[in-house]
mmCIF file with all atom_site columns, C-alpha atoms (C1' of nucleotides) in Angstrom:
data_model
loop_
_atom_site.group_PDB
_atom_site.id
_atom_site.type_symbol
_atom_site.label_atom_id
_atom_site.label_alt_id
_atom_site.label_comp_id
_atom_site.label_asym_id
_atom_site.label_entity_id
_atom_site.label_seq_id
_atom_site.pdbx_PDB_ins_code
_atom_site.Cartn_x
_atom_site.Cartn_y
_atom_site.Cartn_z
_atom_site.occupancy
_atom_site.B_iso_or_equiv
_atom_site.pdbx_formal_charge
_atom_site.auth_seq_id
_atom_site.auth_comp_id
_atom_site.auth_asym_id
_atom_site.auth_atom_id
_atom_site.pdbx_PDB_model_num
ATOM 1   C CA    . MET A 1 1   ? 113.836 59.249 192.863 1.00 0.00 ? 299 MET A CA    1
ATOM 2   C CA    . ALA A 1 2   ? 111.907 62.394 192.904 1.00 0.00 ? 300 ALA A CA    1
ATOM 3   C CA    . ARG A 1 3   ? 111.427 64.396 189.786 1.00 0.00 ? 301 ARG A CA    1
ATOM 4   C CA    . ARG A 1 4   ? 114.547 66.728 189.196 1.00 0.00 ? 302 ARG A CA    1
ATOM 5   C CA    . TYR A 1 5   ? 114.727 69.962 187.338 1.00 0.00 ? 303 TYR A CA    1
ATOM 6   C CA    . TRP A 1 6   ? 117.178 71.136 184.610 1.00 0.00 ? 304 TRP A CA    1
ATOM 7   C CA    . LEU A 1 7   ? 117.858 73.743 182.070 1.00 0.00 ? 305 LEU A CA    1
ATOM 8   C CA    . PHE A 1 8   ? 118.921 73.178 178.430 1.00 0.00 ? 306 PHE A CA    1
ATOM 9   C CA    . LYS A 1 9   ? 120.707 75.879 176.382 1.00 0.00 ? 307 LYS A CA    1
ATOM 10  C CA    . SER A 1 10  ? 120.090 76.476 172.801 1.00 0.00 ? 308 SER A CA    1
ATOM 11  C CA    . GLU A 1 11  ? 120.902 79.002 170.391 1.00 0.00 ? 309 GLU A CA    1
ATOM 12  C CA    . PRO A 1 12  ? 117.403 80.029 168.833 1.00 0.00 ? 310 PRO A CA    1
ATOM 13  C CA    . SER A 1 13  ? 119.133 80.546 165.421 1.00 0.00 ? 311 SER A CA    1
ATOM 14  C CA    . SER A 1 14  ? 119.910 76.935 165.632 1.00 0.00 ? 312 SER A CA    1
ATOM 15  C CA    . PHE A 1 15  ? 116.894 75.440 167.319 1.00 0.00 ? 313 PHE A CA    1
ATOM 16  C CA    . SER A 1 16  ? 114.415 77.554 169.160 1.00 0.00 ? 314 SER A CA    1
ATOM 17  C CA    . VAL A 1 17  ? 111.325 77.138 171.317 1.00 0.00 ? 315 VAL A CA    1
ATOM 18  C CA    . ASP A 1 18  ? 109.099 78.051 168.128 1.00 0.00 ? 316 ASP A CA    1
ATOM 19  C CA    . ASP A 1 19  ? 110.957 75.189 166.336 1.00 0.00 ? 317 ASP A CA    1
ATOM 20  C CA    . LEU A 1 20  ? 109.989 72.484 169.063 1.00 0.00 ? 318 LEU A CA    1
ATOM 21  C CA    . LEU A 1 21  ? 106.546 73.923 169.125 1.00 0.00 ? 319 LEU A CA    1
ATOM 22  C CA    . GLY A 1 22  ? 106.187 73.259 165.505 1.00 0.00 ? 320 GLY A CA    1
ATOM 23  C CA    . ALA A 1 23  ? 107.682 69.871 165.786 1.00 0.00 ? 321 ALA A CA    1
ATOM 24  C CA    . PRO A 1 24  ? 105.565 66.539 165.684 1.00 0.00 ? 322 PRO A CA    1
ATOM 25  C CA    . GLY A 1 25  ? 104.337 66.026 169.110 1.00 0.00 ? 323 GLY A CA    1
ATOM 26  C CA    . ARG A 1 26  ? 106.165 69.068 170.186 1.00 0.00 ? 324 ARG A CA    1
ATOM 27  C CA    . THR A 1 27  ? 108.915 66.516 170.828 1.00 0.00 ? 325 THR A CA    1
ATOM 28  C CA    . THR A 1 28  ? 112.559 66.261 169.979 1.00 0.00 ? 326 THR A CA    1
ATOM 29  C CA    . CYS A 1 29  ? 115.652 64.430 170.687 1.00 0.00 ? 327 CYS A CA    1
ATOM 30  C CA    . TRP A 1 30  ? 118.175 66.722 172.268 1.00 0.00 ? 328 TRP A CA    1
ATOM 31  C CA    . GLU A 1 31  ? 121.161 65.466 169.944 1.00 0.00 ? 329 GLU A CA    1
ATOM 32  C CA    . GLY A 1 32  ? 124.310 67.413 169.551 1.00 0.00 ? 330 GLY A CA    1
ATOM 33  C CA    . VAL A 1 33  ? 125.825 67.710 173.068 1.00 0.00 ? 331 VAL A CA    1
ATOM 34  C CA    . ARG A 1 34  ? 129.550 67.136 172.943 1.00 0.00 ? 332 ARG A CA    1
ATOM 35  C CA    . ASN A 1 35  ? 130.718 68.140 176.321 1.00 0.00 ? 333 ASN A CA    1
ATOM 36  C CA    . TYR A 1 36  ? 131.611 65.513 178.693 1.00 0.00 ? 334 TYR A CA    1
ATOM 37  C CA    . GLN A 1 37  ? 130.007 66.995 181.861 1.00 0.00 ? 335 GLN A CA    1
ATOM 38  C CA    . ALA A 1 38  ? 126.929 67.721 180.093 1.00 0.00 ? 336 ALA A CA    1
ATOM 39  C CA    . ARG A 1 39  ? 127.005 64.340 178.440 1.00 0.00 ? 337 ARG A CA    1
ATOM 40  C CA    . ASN A 1 40  ? 127.480 62.814 181.963 1.00 0.00 ? 338 ASN A CA    1
ATOM 41  C CA    . LEU A 1 41  ? 124.231 64.496 183.249 1.00 0.00 ? 339 LEU A CA    1
ATOM 42  C CA    . LEU A 1 42  ? 122.149 63.254 180.083 1.00 0.00 ? 340 LEU A CA    1
ATOM 43  C CA    . ARG A 1 43  ? 123.207 59.795 180.530 1.00 0.00 ? 341 ARG A CA    1
ATOM 44  C CA    . ASP A 1 44  ? 123.211 59.399 184.255 1.00 0.00 ? 342 ASP A CA    1
ATOM 45  C CA    . ASN A 1 45  ? 120.831 61.952 185.605 1.00 0.00 ? 343 ASN A CA    1
ATOM 46  C CA    . VAL A 1 46  ? 118.044 63.263 183.227 1.00 0.00 ? 344 VAL A CA    1
ATOM 47  C CA    . LYS A 1 47  ? 115.227 60.872 183.695 1.00 0.00 ? 345 LYS A CA    1
ATOM 48  C CA    . LYS A 1 48  ? 111.784 60.686 182.083 1.00 0.00 ? 346 LYS A CA    1
ATOM 49  C CA    . GLY A 1 49  ? 109.282 62.852 183.848 1.00 0.00 ? 347 GLY A CA    1
ATOM 50  C CA    . ASP A 1 50  ? 111.978 65.425 184.834 1.00 0.00 ? 348 ASP A CA    1
ATOM 51  C CA    . GLY A 1 51  ? 111.205 69.245 184.203 1.00 0.00 ? 349 GLY A CA    1
ATOM 52  C CA    . VAL A 1 52  ? 113.429 71.198 181.568 1.00 0.00 ? 350 VAL A CA    1
ATOM 53  C CA    . PHE A 1 53  ? 113.751 74.819 181.140 1.00 0.00 ? 351 PHE A CA    1
ATOM 54  C CA    . PHE A 1 54  ? 114.213 75.841 177.612 1.00 0.00 ? 352 PHE A CA    1
ATOM 55  C CA    . TYR A 1 55  ? 116.936 78.422 177.379 1.00 0.00 ? 353 TYR A CA    1
ATOM 56  C CA    . HIS A 1 56  ? 117.767 80.785 174.582 1.00 0.00 ? 354 HIS A CA    1
ATOM 57  C CA    . SER A 1 57  ? 121.405 81.546 174.448 1.00 0.00 ? 355 SER A CA    1
ATOM 58  C CA    . GLY A 1 58  ? 122.958 84.046 172.203 1.00 0.00 ? 356 GLY A CA    1
ATOM 59  C CA    . ALA A 1 59  ? 119.545 85.656 171.652 1.00 0.00 ? 357 ALA A CA    1
ATOM 60  C CA    . ARG A 1 60  ? 118.009 88.983 172.327 1.00 0.00 ? 358 ARG A CA    1
ATOM 61  C CA    . PRO A 1 61  ? 117.105 88.577 174.999 1.00 0.00 ? 359 PRO A CA    1
ATOM 62  C CA    . SER A 1 62  ? 118.682 85.472 176.055 1.00 0.00 ? 360 SER A CA    1
ATOM 63  C CA    . GLY A 1 63  ? 116.518 83.765 178.480 1.00 0.00 ? 361 GLY A CA    1
ATOM 64  C CA    . VAL A 1 64  ? 114.116 80.905 179.638 1.00 0.00 ? 362 VAL A CA    1
ATOM 65  C CA    . ALA A 1 65  ? 111.663 80.655 176.854 1.00 0.00 ? 363 ALA A CA    1
ATOM 66  C CA    . GLY A 1 66  ? 109.493 77.664 178.044 1.00 0.00 ? 364 GLY A CA    1
ATOM 67  C CA    . ILE A 1 67  ? 109.008 74.474 179.821 1.00 0.00 ? 365 ILE A CA    1
ATOM 68  C CA    . CYS A 1 68  ? 109.636 70.866 178.856 1.00 0.00 ? 366 CYS A CA    1
ATOM 69  C CA    . VAL A 1 69  ? 109.054 67.600 180.147 1.00 0.00 ? 367 VAL A CA    1
ATOM 70  C CA    . VAL A 1 70  ? 111.738 64.663 179.394 1.00 0.00 ? 368 VAL A CA    1
ATOM 71  C CA    . THR A 1 71  ? 109.891 61.802 177.466 1.00 0.00 ? 369 THR A CA    1
ATOM 72  C CA    . ARG A 1 72  ? 112.783 59.579 177.253 1.00 0.00 ? 370 ARG A CA    1
ATOM 73  C CA    . SER A 1 73  ? 115.846 59.121 179.587 1.00 0.00 ? 371 SER A CA    1
ATOM 74  C CA    . GLY A 1 74  ? 119.517 59.123 178.234 1.00 0.00 ? 372 GLY A CA    1
ATOM 75  C CA    . TYR A 1 75  ? 120.190 56.991 175.182 1.00 0.00 ? 373 TYR A CA    1
ATOM 76  C CA    . PRO A 1 76  ? 123.046 56.841 172.736 1.00 0.00 ? 374 PRO A CA    1
ATOM 77  C CA    . ASP A 1 77  ? 123.170 59.910 170.407 1.00 0.00 ? 375 ASP A CA    1
ATOM 78  C CA    . ASP A 1 78  ? 123.295 58.217 166.959 1.00 0.00 ? 376 ASP A CA    1
ATOM 79  C CA    . SER A 1 79  ? 123.952 61.716 165.246 1.00 0.00 ? 377 SER A CA    1
ATOM 80  C CA    . ALA A 1 80  ? 127.669 61.121 166.454 1.00 0.00 ? 378 ALA A CA    1
ATOM 81  C CA    . GLN A 1 81  ? 127.778 58.162 163.979 1.00 0.00 ? 379 GLN A CA    1
ATOM 82  C CA    . ASP A 1 82  ? 126.244 59.825 160.968 1.00 0.00 ? 380 ASP A CA    1
ATOM 83  C CA    . PRO A 1 83  ? 129.056 61.158 158.885 1.00 0.00 ? 381 PRO A CA    1
ATOM 84  C CA    . ASN A 1 84  ? 126.439 63.316 157.162 1.00 0.00 ? 382 ASN A CA    1
ATOM 85  C CA    . SER A 1 85  ? 125.806 65.143 160.596 1.00 0.00 ? 383 SER A CA    1
ATOM 86  C CA    . GLY A 1 86  ? 127.083 68.228 161.613 1.00 0.00 ? 384 GLY A CA    1
ATOM 87  C CA    . TYR A 1 87  ? 127.424 66.267 165.124 1.00 0.00 ? 385 TYR A CA    1
ATOM 88  C CA    . HIS A 1 88  ? 129.521 63.636 163.680 1.00 0.00 ? 386 HIS A CA    1
ATOM 89  C CA    . ASP A 1 89  ? 132.215 62.074 165.866 1.00 0.00 ? 387 ASP A CA    1
ATOM 90  C CA    . PRO A 1 90  ? 134.343 59.560 164.034 1.00 0.00 ? 388 PRO A CA    1
ATOM 91  C CA    . ARG A 1 91  ? 135.283 57.871 167.283 1.00 0.00 ? 389 ARG A CA    1
ATOM 92  C CA    . ALA A 1 92  ? 131.759 56.927 168.201 1.00 0.00 ? 390 ALA A CA    1
ATOM 93  C CA    . THR A 1 93  ? 130.533 53.485 167.594 1.00 0.00 ? 391 THR A CA    1
ATOM 94  C CA    . GLY A 1 94  ? 127.771 51.189 168.366 1.00 0.00 ? 392 GLY A CA    1
ATOM 95  C CA    . GLY A 1 95  ? 129.573 49.713 171.100 1.00 0.00 ? 393 GLY A CA    1
ATOM 96  C CA    . ASN A 1 96  ? 131.020 52.842 172.179 1.00 0.00 ? 394 ASN A CA    1
ATOM 97  C CA    . PRO A 1 97  ? 128.439 55.757 171.356 1.00 0.00 ? 395 PRO A CA    1
ATOM 98  C CA    . ILE A 1 98  ? 130.298 58.129 173.760 1.00 0.00 ? 396 ILE A CA    1
ATOM 99  C CA    . TRP A 1 99  ? 127.497 60.729 173.301 1.00 0.00 ? 397 TRP A CA    1
ATOM 100 C CA    . TYR A 1 100 ? 124.123 60.673 174.756 1.00 0.00 ? 398 TYR A CA    1
ATOM 101 C CA    . MET A 1 101 ? 120.740 62.471 174.437 1.00 0.00 ? 399 MET A CA    1
ATOM 102 C CA    . VAL A 1 102 ? 117.057 62.379 175.797 1.00 0.00 ? 400 VAL A CA    1
ATOM 103 C CA    . ASP A 1 103 ? 113.975 63.420 174.380 1.00 0.00 ? 401 ASP A CA    1
ATOM 104 C CA    . ILE A 1 104 ? 111.897 66.229 175.587 1.00 0.00 ? 402 ILE A CA    1
ATOM 105 C CA    . ARG A 1 105 ? 108.388 67.532 175.017 1.00 0.00 ? 403 ARG A CA    1
ATOM 106 C CA    . LEU A 1 106 ? 107.382 71.209 175.212 1.00 0.00 ? 404 LEU A CA    1
ATOM 107 C CA    . ALA A 1 107 ? 104.726 71.481 177.648 1.00 0.00 ? 405 ALA A CA    1
ATOM 108 C CA    . ARG A 1 108 ? 104.464 75.402 177.795 1.00 0.00 ? 406 ARG A CA    1
ATOM 109 C CA    . LYS A 1 109 ? 105.755 78.221 175.650 1.00 0.00 ? 407 LYS A CA    1
ATOM 110 C CA    . PHE A 1 110 ? 106.289 81.174 177.913 1.00 0.00 ? 408 PHE A CA    1
ATOM 111 C CA    . THR A 1 111 ? 104.308 84.268 176.525 1.00 0.00 ? 409 THR A CA    1
ATOM 112 C CA    . ASN A 1 112 ? 107.652 86.378 176.971 1.00 0.00 ? 410 ASN A CA    1
ATOM 113 C CA    . VAL A 1 113 ? 111.246 84.897 177.641 1.00 0.00 ? 411 VAL A CA    1
ATOM 114 C CA    . VAL A 1 114 ? 112.198 85.382 181.150 1.00 0.00 ? 412 VAL A CA    1
ATOM 115 C CA    . PRO A 1 115 ? 115.589 87.310 180.504 1.00 0.00 ? 413 PRO A CA    1
ATOM 116 C CA    . LEU A 1 116 ? 118.754 86.673 181.966 1.00 0.00 ? 414 LEU A CA    1
ATOM 117 C CA    . SER A 1 117 ? 119.051 90.058 183.400 1.00 0.00 ? 415 SER A CA    1
ATOM 118 C CA    . LEU A 1 118 ? 115.825 89.587 185.436 1.00 0.00 ? 416 LEU A CA    1
ATOM 119 C CA    . ILE A 1 119 ? 117.056 86.369 186.535 1.00 0.00 ? 417 ILE A CA    1
ATOM 120 C CA    . ARG A 1 120 ? 120.154 87.838 187.804 1.00 0.00 ? 418 ARG A CA    1
ATOM 121 C CA    . ASN A 1 121 ? 118.371 90.359 189.596 1.00 0.00 ? 419 ASN A CA    1
ATOM 122 C CA    . THR A 1 122 ? 115.946 88.418 191.327 1.00 0.00 ? 420 THR A CA    1
ATOM 123 C CA    . PRO A 1 123 ? 116.614 87.515 194.925 1.00 0.00 ? 421 PRO A CA    1
ATOM 124 C CA    . GLY A 1 124 ? 116.613 83.502 195.089 1.00 0.00 ? 422 GLY A CA    1
ATOM 125 C CA    . LEU A 1 125 ? 117.983 83.326 191.829 1.00 0.00 ? 423 LEU A CA    1
ATOM 126 C CA    . GLU A 1 126 ? 121.480 84.770 192.112 1.00 0.00 ? 424 GLU A CA    1
ATOM 127 C CA    . ASN A 1 127 ? 122.992 81.497 192.728 1.00 0.00 ? 425 ASN A CA    1
ATOM 128 C CA    . MET A 1 128 ? 121.831 79.735 189.715 1.00 0.00 ? 426 MET A CA    1
ATOM 129 C CA    . VAL A 1 129 ? 124.430 77.605 187.875 1.00 0.00 ? 427 VAL A CA    1
ATOM 130 C CA    . LEU A 1 130 ? 123.173 79.966 185.040 1.00 0.00 ? 428 LEU A CA    1
ATOM 131 C CA    . CYS A 1 131 ? 124.212 83.217 186.770 1.00 0.00 ? 429 CYS A CA    1
ATOM 132 C CA    . ARG A 1 132 ? 127.691 81.653 187.691 1.00 0.00 ? 430 ARG A CA    1
ATOM 133 C CA    . LYS A 1 133 ? 130.626 83.668 186.135 1.00 0.00 ? 431 LYS A CA    1
ATOM 134 C CA    . GLY A 1 134 ? 132.161 81.860 183.189 1.00 0.00 ? 432 GLY A CA    1
ATOM 135 C CA    . ASN A 1 135 ? 129.537 79.185 183.236 1.00 0.00 ? 433 ASN A CA    1
ATOM 136 C CA    . ARG A 1 136 ? 129.347 77.500 179.822 1.00 0.00 ? 434 ARG A CA    1
ATOM 137 C CA    . LEU A 1 137 ? 127.593 74.111 180.595 1.00 0.00 ? 435 LEU A CA    1
ATOM 138 C CA    . SER A 1 138 ? 124.644 73.545 178.342 1.00 0.00 ? 436 SER A CA    1
ATOM 139 C CA    . ILE A 1 139 ? 122.995 71.017 180.679 1.00 0.00 ? 437 ILE A CA    1
ATOM 140 C CA    . GLN A 1 140 ? 122.483 72.382 183.732 1.00 0.00 ? 438 GLN A CA    1
ATOM 141 C CA    . PRO A 1 141 ? 120.784 71.238 187.342 1.00 0.00 ? 439 PRO A CA    1
ATOM 142 C CA    . VAL A 1 142 ? 117.833 73.657 188.560 1.00 0.00 ? 440 VAL A CA    1
ATOM 143 C CA    . ALA A 1 143 ? 116.852 73.637 192.162 1.00 0.00 ? 441 ALA A CA    1
ATOM 144 C CA    . PRO A 1 144 ? 113.135 73.252 192.990 1.00 0.00 ? 442 PRO A CA    1
ATOM 145 C CA    . SER A 1 145 ? 112.978 76.898 194.308 1.00 0.00 ? 443 SER A CA    1
ATOM 146 C CA    . GLU A 1 146 ? 114.427 78.295 191.372 1.00 0.00 ? 444 GLU A CA    1
ATOM 147 C CA    . TRP A 1 147 ? 112.199 75.999 189.200 1.00 0.00 ? 445 TRP A CA    1
ATOM 148 C CA    . ARG A 1 148 ? 109.179 77.640 191.044 1.00 0.00 ? 446 ARG A CA    1
ATOM 149 C CA    . LEU A 1 149 ? 110.363 81.374 191.150 1.00 0.00 ? 447 LEU A CA    1
ATOM 150 C CA    . ILE A 1 150 ? 111.273 81.245 187.163 1.00 0.00 ? 448 ILE A CA    1
ATOM 151 C CA    . GLN A 1 151 ? 107.711 80.280 186.473 1.00 0.00 ? 449 GLN A CA    1
ATOM 152 C CA    . ARG A 1 152 ? 106.326 82.767 188.636 1.00 0.00 ? 450 ARG A CA    1
ATOM 153 C CA    . LEU A 1 153 ? 108.344 85.431 187.225 1.00 0.00 ? 451 LEU A CA    1
ATOM 154 C CA    . ALA A 1 154 ? 106.860 84.167 183.822 1.00 0.00 ? 452 ALA A CA    1
ATOM 155 C CA    . GLY A 1 155 ? 103.799 84.738 185.153 1.00 0.00 ? 453 GLY A CA    1
ATOM 156 C CA    . THR A 1 156 ? 104.332 88.473 185.871 1.00 0.00 ? 454 THR A CA    1
ATOM 157 C CA    . LEU A 1 157 ? 105.837 89.098 182.346 1.00 0.00 ? 455 LEU A CA    1
ATOM 158 C CA    . ARG A 1 158 ? 102.293 88.544 180.903 1.00 0.00 ? 456 ARG A CA    1
ATOM 159 C "C1'" . DG  B 2 1   ? 132.314 92.512 166.829 1.00 0.00 ? 101 DG  B "C1'" 1
ATOM 160 C "C1'" . DC  B 2 2   ? 134.707 92.223 171.260 1.00 0.00 ? 102 DC  B "C1'" 1
ATOM 161 C "C1'" . DC  B 2 3   ? 136.441 89.429 174.411 1.00 0.00 ? 103 DC  B "C1'" 1
ATOM 162 C "C1'" . DA  B 2 4   ? 136.432 86.702 179.065 1.00 0.00 ? 104 DA  B "C1'" 1
ATOM 163 C "C1'" . DA  B 2 5   ? 136.088 82.051 180.468 1.00 0.00 ? 105 DA  B "C1'" 1
ATOM 164 C "C1'" . DC  B 2 6   ? 136.426 77.666 179.607 1.00 0.00 ? 106 DC  B "C1'" 1
ATOM 165 C "C1'" . DG  B 2 7   ? 137.327 72.728 177.252 1.00 0.00 ? 107 DG  B "C1'" 1
ATOM 166 C "C1'" . DT  B 2 8   ? 140.269 70.112 174.159 1.00 0.00 ? 108 DT  B "C1'" 1
ATOM 167 C "C1'" . DT  B 2 9   ? 144.340 68.924 172.096 1.00 0.00 ? 109 DT  B "C1'" 1
ATOM 168 C "C1'" . DG  B 2 10  ? 148.832 67.812 171.272 1.00 0.00 ? 110 DG  B "C1'" 1
ATOM 169 C "C1'" . DG  B 2 11  ? 153.965 68.378 171.883 1.00 0.00 ? 111 DG  B "C1'" 1
ATOM 170 C "C1'" . DC  B 2 12  ? 157.192 67.446 175.081 1.00 0.00 ? 112 DC  B "C1'" 1
ATOM 171 C "C1'" . DG  C 2 1   ? 151.714 65.165 183.557 1.00 0.00 ? 245 DG  C "C1'" 1
ATOM 172 C "C1'" . DC  C 2 2   ? 152.272 69.800 182.054 1.00 0.00 ? 246 DC  C "C1'" 1
ATOM 173 C "C1'" . DC  C 2 3   ? 150.711 73.646 179.983 1.00 0.00 ? 247 DC  C "C1'" 1
ATOM 174 C "C1'" . DA  C 2 4   ? 150.733 76.533 175.540 1.00 0.00 ? 248 DA  C "C1'" 1
ATOM 175 C "C1'" . DA  C 2 5   ? 148.018 76.950 171.927 1.00 0.00 ? 249 DA  C "C1'" 1
ATOM 176 C "C1'" . DC  C 2 6   ? 143.745 76.871 169.933 1.00 0.00 ? 250 DC  C "C1'" 1
ATOM 177 C "C1'" . DG  C 2 7   ? 138.581 76.783 169.170 1.00 0.00 ? 251 DG  C "C1'" 1
ATOM 178 C "C1'" . DT  C 2 8   ? 134.189 77.430 171.325 1.00 0.00 ? 252 DT  C "C1'" 1
ATOM 179 C "C1'" . DT  C 2 9   ? 130.712 79.618 174.084 1.00 0.00 ? 253 DT  C "C1'" 1
ATOM 180 C "C1'" . DG  C 2 10  ? 127.852 83.193 175.300 1.00 0.00 ? 254 DG  C "C1'" 1
ATOM 181 C "C1'" . DG  C 2 11  ? 126.821 87.849 177.285 1.00 0.00 ? 255 DG  C "C1'" 1
ATOM 182 C "C1'" . DC  C 2 12  ? 127.330 92.266 175.948 1.00 0.00 ? 256 DC  C "C1'" 1
#
DNA sequence: GCCAACGTTGGC
DNA sequence: GCCAACGTTGGC
């Protein structure tokens, strides 16, 4: 299977690209996804070696803040089984973990966030899942052409 | 802070 | 299985 591309959303007030920059090995587990559609992607489709856009939501501005690489494919999100975690789900067990996560490593933090407003106005990006009305999916597929275009945009913002 | 859009829950 | 109520997301 060829390398695939994704976009992961995070509110920077909760976990930002700078938090990942400061993490050991610039690596983190992407815990806490509690939506079944996003869960299915993490469990079944996001694979080691895939590319990830780190997206800041609820930010000023919201937009793509950097590029990551998946370093571990989907595995059970054990925060669901931790009563002390904010992500605890009492239904999750070892035999039925329900929720899944992957590990990602920050490859590059963009000098400037590529803002959503620019993405919306850039030909070739208007059909991104990100731009679709009402979209709330926190794990999204990104087309190879979109992957290249956004990196080119990031270069123009330097 | 507002509010539209969406996902989930739970009564029936 | 339907659907109203509710909670959450996320842009603005």
